[in-house]
Amino acid sequence: DYLITESFAYVRVSDFNGIAEDCGYYPYETRTLRLKLADMGYLRKQGNRFAGLVRLRDKPERVISFYRDKLGVPYTPKKRKDVDGNG
């Protein structure tokens, strides 16, 4: 599951780690990878941490926050439904 907002594209930590391993990174290298991505302006770093909490499907998940515009991911705001379900 992923969440895209106007500013960020959130990826679950477990998914990020799995993708990194699929790309040939060892588990002990993921912190170095995150540091490099943050230095290049792709990740939001919160203090000394790269992960934060976001609700996905009404459940809090640990996620890594990528800057959406840096990834080139389009953002389409969801339309809110009116009380009668139209709109």
mmCIF file of N, CA and C in Angstrom:
data_model
loop_
_atom_site.group_PDB
_atom_site.id
_atom_site.type_symbol
_atom_site.label_atom_id
_atom_site.label_comp_id
_atom_site.label_asym_id
_atom_site.label_seq_id
_atom_site.Cartn_x
_atom_site.Cartn_y
_atom_site.Cartn_z
ATOM 1 N N ASP A 1 0.837 -1.187 0.000
ATOM 2 C CA ASP A 1 0.000 0.000 0.000
ATOM 3 C C ASP A 1 0.877 1.244 0.000
ATOM 4 N N TYR A 2 0.443 2.231 -0.724
ATOM 5 C CA TYR A 2 1.186 3.474 -0.818
ATOM 6 C C TYR A 2 0.204 4.620 -0.655
ATOM 7 N N LEU A 3 0.714 5.736 -0.202
ATOM 8 C CA LEU A 3 -0.096 6.929 -0.051
ATOM 9 C C LEU A 3 0.667 8.067 -0.703
ATOM 10 N N ILE A 4 -0.015 8.785 -1.571
ATOM 11 C CA ILE A 4 0.599 9.927 -2.239
ATOM 12 C C ILE A 4 -0.173 11.168 -1.853
ATOM 13 N N THR A 5 0.550 12.150 -1.337
ATOM 14 C CA THR A 5 -0.045 13.429 -0.990
ATOM 15 C C THR A 5 0.556 14.499 -1.898
ATOM 16 N N GLU A 6 0.157 15.733 -1.689
ATOM 17 C CA GLU A 6 0.671 16.820 -2.504
ATOM 18 C C GLU A 6 2.192 16.932 -2.401
ATOM 19 N N SER A 7 2.748 16.608 -1.237
ATOM 20 C CA SER A 7 4.181 16.770 -1.022
ATOM 21 C C SER A 7 4.982 15.472 -1.015
ATOM 22 N N PHE A 8 4.363 14.376 -0.594
ATOM 23 C CA PHE A 8 5.126 13.152 -0.362
ATOM 24 C C PHE A 8 4.503 11.916 -1.005
ATOM 25 N N ALA A 9 5.377 10.948 -1.274
ATOM 26 C CA ALA A 9 4.970 9.594 -1.640
ATOM 27 C C ALA A 9 5.499 8.706 -0.522
ATOM 28 N N TYR A 10 4.598 8.074 0.200
ATOM 29 C CA TYR A 10 4.977 7.258 1.356
ATOM 30 C C TYR A 10 5.093 5.794 0.944
ATOM 31 N N VAL A 11 6.184 5.155 1.366
ATOM 32 C CA VAL A 11 6.419 3.737 1.082
ATOM 33 C C VAL A 11 6.643 3.037 2.419
ATOM 34 N N ARG A 12 5.945 1.926 2.621
ATOM 35 C CA ARG A 12 6.139 1.182 3.871
ATOM 36 C C ARG A 12 7.597 0.762 3.998
ATOM 37 N N VAL A 13 8.117 0.804 5.212
ATOM 38 C CA VAL A 13 9.510 0.451 5.471
ATOM 39 C C VAL A 13 9.793 -0.971 4.994
ATOM 40 N N SER A 14 8.890 -1.886 5.265
ATOM 41 C CA SER A 14 9.107 -3.278 4.852
ATOM 42 C C SER A 14 9.195 -3.397 3.329
ATOM 43 N N ASP A 15 8.388 -2.617 2.605
ATOM 44 C CA ASP A 15 8.445 -2.632 1.140
ATOM 45 C C ASP A 15 9.762 -2.032 0.642
ATOM 46 N N PHE A 16 10.169 -0.921 1.241
ATOM 47 C CA PHE A 16 11.437 -0.282 0.870
ATOM 48 C C PHE A 16 12.592 -1.258 1.066
ATOM 49 N N ASN A 17 12.623 -1.920 2.221
ATOM 50 C CA ASN A 17 13.700 -2.862 2.512
ATOM 51 C C ASN A 17 13.699 -4.020 1.519
ATOM 52 N N GLY A 18 12.515 -4.509 1.172
ATOM 53 C CA GLY A 18 12.409 -5.587 0.192
ATOM 54 C C GLY A 18 12.896 -5.169 -1.185
ATOM 55 N N ILE A 19 12.541 -3.957 -1.602
ATOM 56 C CA ILE A 19 12.983 -3.442 -2.901
ATOM 57 C C ILE A 19 14.500 -3.272 -2.902
ATOM 58 N N ALA A 20 15.046 -2.747 -1.800
ATOM 59 C CA ALA A 20 16.497 -2.567 -1.695
ATOM 60 C C ALA A 20 17.211 -3.911 -1.812
ATOM 61 N N GLU A 21 16.682 -4.929 -1.139
ATOM 62 C CA GLU A 21 17.298 -6.258 -1.220
ATOM 63 C C GLU A 21 17.193 -6.820 -2.638
ATOM 64 N N ASP A 22 16.051 -6.603 -3.306
ATOM 65 C CA ASP A 22 15.891 -7.056 -4.688
ATOM 66 C C ASP A 22 16.901 -6.380 -5.622
ATOM 67 N N CYS A 23 17.314 -5.166 -5.274
ATOM 68 C CA CYS A 23 18.286 -4.412 -6.080
ATOM 69 C C CYS A 23 19.726 -4.757 -5.724
ATOM 70 N N GLY A 24 19.917 -5.685 -4.783
ATOM 71 C CA GLY A 24 21.260 -6.134 -4.460
ATOM 72 C C GLY A 24 21.857 -5.570 -3.190
ATOM 73 N N TYR A 25 21.097 -4.757 -2.464
ATOM 74 C CA TYR A 25 21.598 -4.225 -1.195
ATOM 75 C C TYR A 25 21.383 -5.259 -0.097
ATOM 76 N N TYR A 26 22.352 -5.366 0.778
ATOM 77 C CA TYR A 26 22.220 -6.237 1.946
ATOM 78 C C TYR A 26 21.469 -5.488 3.036
ATOM 79 N N PRO A 27 20.803 -6.197 3.944
ATOM 80 C CA PRO A 27 20.049 -5.510 5.006
ATOM 81 C C PRO A 27 20.889 -4.493 5.786
ATOM 82 N N TYR A 28 22.163 -4.766 6.016
ATOM 83 C CA TYR A 28 22.990 -3.829 6.772
ATOM 84 C C TYR A 28 23.350 -2.577 5.964
ATOM 85 N N GLU A 29 23.038 -2.548 4.669
ATOM 86 C CA GLU A 29 23.337 -1.388 3.826
ATOM 87 C C GLU A 29 22.163 -0.429 3.665
ATOM 88 N N THR A 30 20.992 -0.780 4.192
ATOM 89 C CA THR A 30 19.812 0.062 3.948
ATOM 90 C C THR A 30 19.940 1.439 4.598
ATOM 91 N N ARG A 31 20.573 1.532 5.748
ATOM 92 C CA ARG A 31 20.754 2.847 6.377
ATOM 93 C C ARG A 31 21.637 3.742 5.503
ATOM 94 N N THR A 32 22.696 3.172 4.951
ATOM 95 C CA THR A 32 23.571 3.937 4.059
ATOM 96 C C THR A 32 22.805 4.371 2.810
ATOM 97 N N LEU A 33 21.968 3.488 2.281
ATOM 98 C CA LEU A 33 21.150 3.824 1.121
ATOM 99 C C LEU A 33 20.196 4.966 1.452
ATOM 100 N N ARG A 34 19.550 4.888 2.603
ATOM 101 C CA ARG A 34 18.630 5.964 3.017
ATOM 102 C C ARG A 34 19.373 7.281 3.188
ATOM 103 N N LEU A 35 20.565 7.235 3.786
ATOM 104 C CA LEU A 35 21.368 8.452 3.959
ATOM 105 C C LEU A 35 21.699 9.077 2.614
ATOM 106 N N LYS A 36 22.097 8.264 1.654
ATOM 107 C CA LYS A 36 22.439 8.765 0.323
ATOM 108 C C LYS A 36 21.212 9.374 -0.359
ATOM 109 N N LEU A 37 20.071 8.702 -0.255
ATOM 110 C CA LEU A 37 18.841 9.239 -0.855
ATOM 111 C C LEU A 37 18.426 10.552 -0.190
ATOM 112 N N ALA A 38 18.618 10.652 1.126
ATOM 113 C CA ALA A 38 18.301 11.897 1.837
ATOM 114 C C ALA A 38 19.258 13.007 1.409
ATOM 115 N N ASP A 39 20.537 12.699 1.291
ATOM 116 C CA ASP A 39 21.525 13.693 0.854
ATOM 117 C C ASP A 39 21.235 14.201 -0.550
ATOM 118 N N MET A 40 20.669 13.334 -1.385
ATOM 119 C CA MET A 40 20.334 13.715 -2.757
ATOM 120 C C MET A 40 18.983 14.420 -2.843
ATOM 121 N N GLY A 41 18.284 14.542 -1.705
ATOM 122 C CA GLY A 41 17.019 15.269 -1.670
ATOM 123 C C GLY A 41 15.794 14.443 -1.996
ATOM 124 N N TYR A 42 15.909 13.127 -1.974
ATOM 125 C CA TYR A 42 14.768 12.271 -2.279
ATOM 126 C C TYR A 42 13.936 11.916 -1.053
ATOM 127 N N LEU A 43 14.559 11.828 0.112
ATOM 128 C CA LEU A 43 13.870 11.410 1.334
ATOM 129 C C LEU A 43 13.791 12.554 2.332
ATOM 130 N N ARG A 44 12.703 12.562 3.091
ATOM 131 C CA ARG A 44 12.578 13.491 4.214
ATOM 132 C C ARG A 44 13.173 12.809 5.437
ATOM 133 N N LYS A 45 14.094 13.481 6.043
ATOM 134 C CA LYS A 45 14.720 12.978 7.260
ATOM 135 C C LYS A 45 14.114 13.730 8.437
ATOM 136 N N GLN A 46 13.683 13.004 9.448
ATOM 137 C CA GLN A 46 13.053 13.605 10.626
ATOM 138 C C GLN A 46 13.986 13.406 11.810
ATOM 139 N N GLY A 47 14.828 14.402 12.062
ATOM 140 C CA GLY A 47 15.850 14.258 13.089
ATOM 141 C C GLY A 47 16.893 13.270 12.604
ATOM 142 N N ASN A 48 17.108 12.207 13.352
ATOM 143 C CA ASN A 48 18.032 11.144 12.946
ATOM 144 C C ASN A 48 17.310 9.967 12.325
ATOM 145 N N ARG A 49 16.023 10.127 12.069
ATOM 146 C CA ARG A 49 15.203 9.006 11.569
ATOM 147 C C ARG A 49 14.744 9.265 10.143
ATOM 148 N N PHE A 50 14.567 8.170 9.440
ATOM 149 C CA PHE A 50 14.049 8.244 8.078
ATOM 150 C C PHE A 50 12.599 7.781 8.005
ATOM 151 N N ALA A 51 12.137 7.077 9.026
ATOM 152 C CA ALA A 51 10.786 6.524 9.007
ATOM 153 C C ALA A 51 9.865 7.328 9.922
ATOM 154 N N GLY A 52 8.609 7.344 9.552
ATOM 155 C CA GLY A 52 7.578 7.983 10.363
ATOM 156 C C GLY A 52 6.332 7.118 10.325
ATOM 157 N N LEU A 53 5.288 7.575 10.974
ATOM 158 C CA LEU A 53 4.022 6.840 10.996
ATOM 159 C C LEU A 53 2.978 7.561 10.154
ATOM 160 N N VAL A 54 2.265 6.787 9.350
ATOM 161 C CA VAL A 54 1.170 7.293 8.518
ATOM 162 C C VAL A 54 0.087 6.230 8.538
ATOM 163 N N ARG A 55 -1.165 6.661 8.468
ATOM 164 C CA ARG A 55 -2.273 5.699 8.429
ATOM 165 C C ARG A 55 -2.502 5.238 6.991
ATOM 166 N N LEU A 56 -2.429 3.928 6.803
ATOM 167 C CA LEU A 56 -2.768 3.298 5.533
ATOM 168 C C LEU A 56 -3.880 2.308 5.825
ATOM 169 N N ARG A 57 -4.997 2.475 5.150
ATOM 170 C CA ARG A 57 -6.177 1.622 5.398
ATOM 171 C C ARG A 57 -6.547 1.607 6.875
ATOM 172 N N ASP A 58 -6.556 2.780 7.471
ATOM 173 C CA ASP A 58 -6.944 2.979 8.876
ATOM 174 C C ASP A 58 -6.053 2.242 9.858
ATOM 175 N N LYS A 59 -4.823 1.957 9.460
ATOM 176 C CA LYS A 59 -3.878 1.274 10.335
ATOM 177 C C LYS A 59 -2.555 2.037 10.308
ATOM 178 N N PRO A 60 -1.980 2.363 11.477
ATOM 179 C CA PRO A 60 -0.701 3.066 11.458
ATOM 180 C C PRO A 60 0.409 2.172 10.901
ATOM 181 N N GLU A 61 1.169 2.724 9.971
ATOM 182 C CA GLU A 61 2.263 1.984 9.332
ATOM 183 C C GLU A 61 3.536 2.826 9.397
ATOM 184 N N ARG A 62 4.673 2.149 9.562
ATOM 185 C CA ARG A 62 5.967 2.827 9.487
ATOM 186 C C ARG A 62 6.296 3.006 8.012
ATOM 187 N N VAL A 63 6.548 4.248 7.623
ATOM 188 C CA VAL A 63 6.787 4.561 6.218
ATOM 189 C C VAL A 63 8.034 5.423 6.052
ATOM 190 N N ILE A 64 8.553 5.402 4.847
ATOM 191 C CA ILE A 64 9.619 6.304 4.440
ATOM 192 C C ILE A 64 8.978 7.331 3.530
ATOM 193 N N SER A 65 9.282 8.606 3.761
ATOM 194 C CA SER A 65 8.656 9.702 3.021
ATOM 195 C C SER A 65 9.577 10.182 1.899
ATOM 196 N N PHE A 66 9.171 9.907 0.666
ATOM 197 C CA PHE A 66 9.890 10.422 -0.496
ATOM 198 C C PHE A 66 9.249 11.737 -0.918
ATOM 199 N N TYR A 67 10.056 12.693 -1.363
ATOM 200 C CA TYR A 67 9.499 13.926 -1.913
ATOM 201 C C TYR A 67 8.879 13.581 -3.265
ATOM 202 N N ARG A 68 7.574 13.771 -3.368
ATOM 203 C CA ARG A 68 6.810 13.363 -4.544
ATOM 204 C C ARG A 68 7.343 14.001 -5.823
ATOM 205 N N ASP A 69 7.597 15.303 -5.791
ATOM 206 C CA ASP A 69 8.037 16.002 -6.999
ATOM 207 C C ASP A 69 9.413 15.526 -7.467
ATOM 208 N N LYS A 70 10.263 15.128 -6.542
ATOM 209 C CA LYS A 70 11.603 14.632 -6.885
ATOM 210 C C LYS A 70 11.510 13.293 -7.617
ATOM 211 N N LEU A 71 10.481 12.501 -7.303
ATOM 212 C CA LEU A 71 10.286 11.212 -7.966
ATOM 213 C C LEU A 71 9.527 11.341 -9.284
ATOM 214 N N GLY A 72 8.870 12.483 -9.478
ATOM 215 C CA GLY A 72 8.072 12.665 -10.679
ATOM 216 C C GLY A 72 6.749 11.925 -10.634
ATOM 217 N N VAL A 73 6.268 11.636 -9.426
ATOM 218 C CA VAL A 73 4.993 10.935 -9.260
ATOM 219 C C VAL A 73 3.860 11.950 -9.349
ATOM 220 N N PRO A 74 2.890 11.724 -10.232
ATOM 221 C CA PRO A 74 1.776 12.679 -10.337
ATOM 222 C C PRO A 74 0.880 12.634 -9.097
ATOM 223 N N TYR A 75 0.296 13.774 -8.808
ATOM 224 C CA TYR A 75 -0.631 13.872 -7.674
ATOM 225 C C TYR A 75 -1.988 14.267 -8.201
ATOM 226 N N THR A 76 -2.976 13.450 -7.914
ATOM 227 C CA THR A 76 -4.358 13.745 -8.282
ATOM 228 C C THR A 76 -5.180 13.723 -7.007
ATOM 229 N N PRO A 77 -5.613 14.901 -6.542
ATOM 230 C CA PRO A 77 -6.415 14.921 -5.308
ATOM 231 C C PRO A 77 -7.709 14.144 -5.497
ATOM 232 N N LYS A 78 -8.077 13.416 -4.461
ATOM 233 C CA LYS A 78 -9.347 12.685 -4.504
ATOM 234 C C LYS A 78 -10.490 13.664 -4.350
ATOM 235 N N LYS A 79 -11.543 13.425 -5.099
ATOM 236 C CA LYS A 79 -12.743 14.268 -4.971
ATOM 237 C C LYS A 79 -13.507 13.835 -3.737
ATOM 238 N N ARG A 80 -13.966 14.816 -3.012
ATOM 239 C CA ARG A 80 -14.792 14.512 -1.833
ATOM 240 C C ARG A 80 -16.231 14.330 -2.266
ATOM 241 N N LYS A 81 -16.874 13.365 -1.708
ATOM 242 C CA LYS A 81 -18.285 13.141 -2.025
ATOM 243 C C LYS A 81 -19.152 14.029 -1.153
ATOM 244 N N ASP A 82 -20.199 14.548 -1.763
ATOM 245 C CA ASP A 82 -21.170 15.310 -1.011
ATOM 246 C C ASP A 82 -21.949 14.373 -0.097
ATOM 247 N N VAL A 83 -22.744 14.942 0.761
ATOM 248 C CA VAL A 83 -23.524 14.153 1.706
ATOM 249 C C VAL A 83 -24.443 13.174 0.974
ATOM 250 N N ASP A 84 -24.963 13.589 -0.195
ATOM 251 C CA ASP A 84 -25.879 12.699 -0.912
ATOM 252 C C ASP A 84 -25.141 11.700 -1.822
ATOM 253 N N GLY A 85 -23.792 11.727 -1.806
ATOM 254 C CA GLY A 85 -23.026 10.773 -2.590
ATOM 255 C C GLY A 85 -22.641 11.268 -3.962
ATOM 256 N N ASN A 86 -23.084 12.461 -4.341
ATOM 257 C CA ASN A 86 -22.733 13.031 -5.658
ATOM 258 C C ASN A 86 -21.496 13.888 -5.521
ATOM 259 N N GLY A 87 -20.718 13.951 -6.564
ATOM 260 C CA GLY A 87 -19.605 14.880 -6.585
ATOM 261 C C GLY A 87 -18.356 14.191 -6.490
#
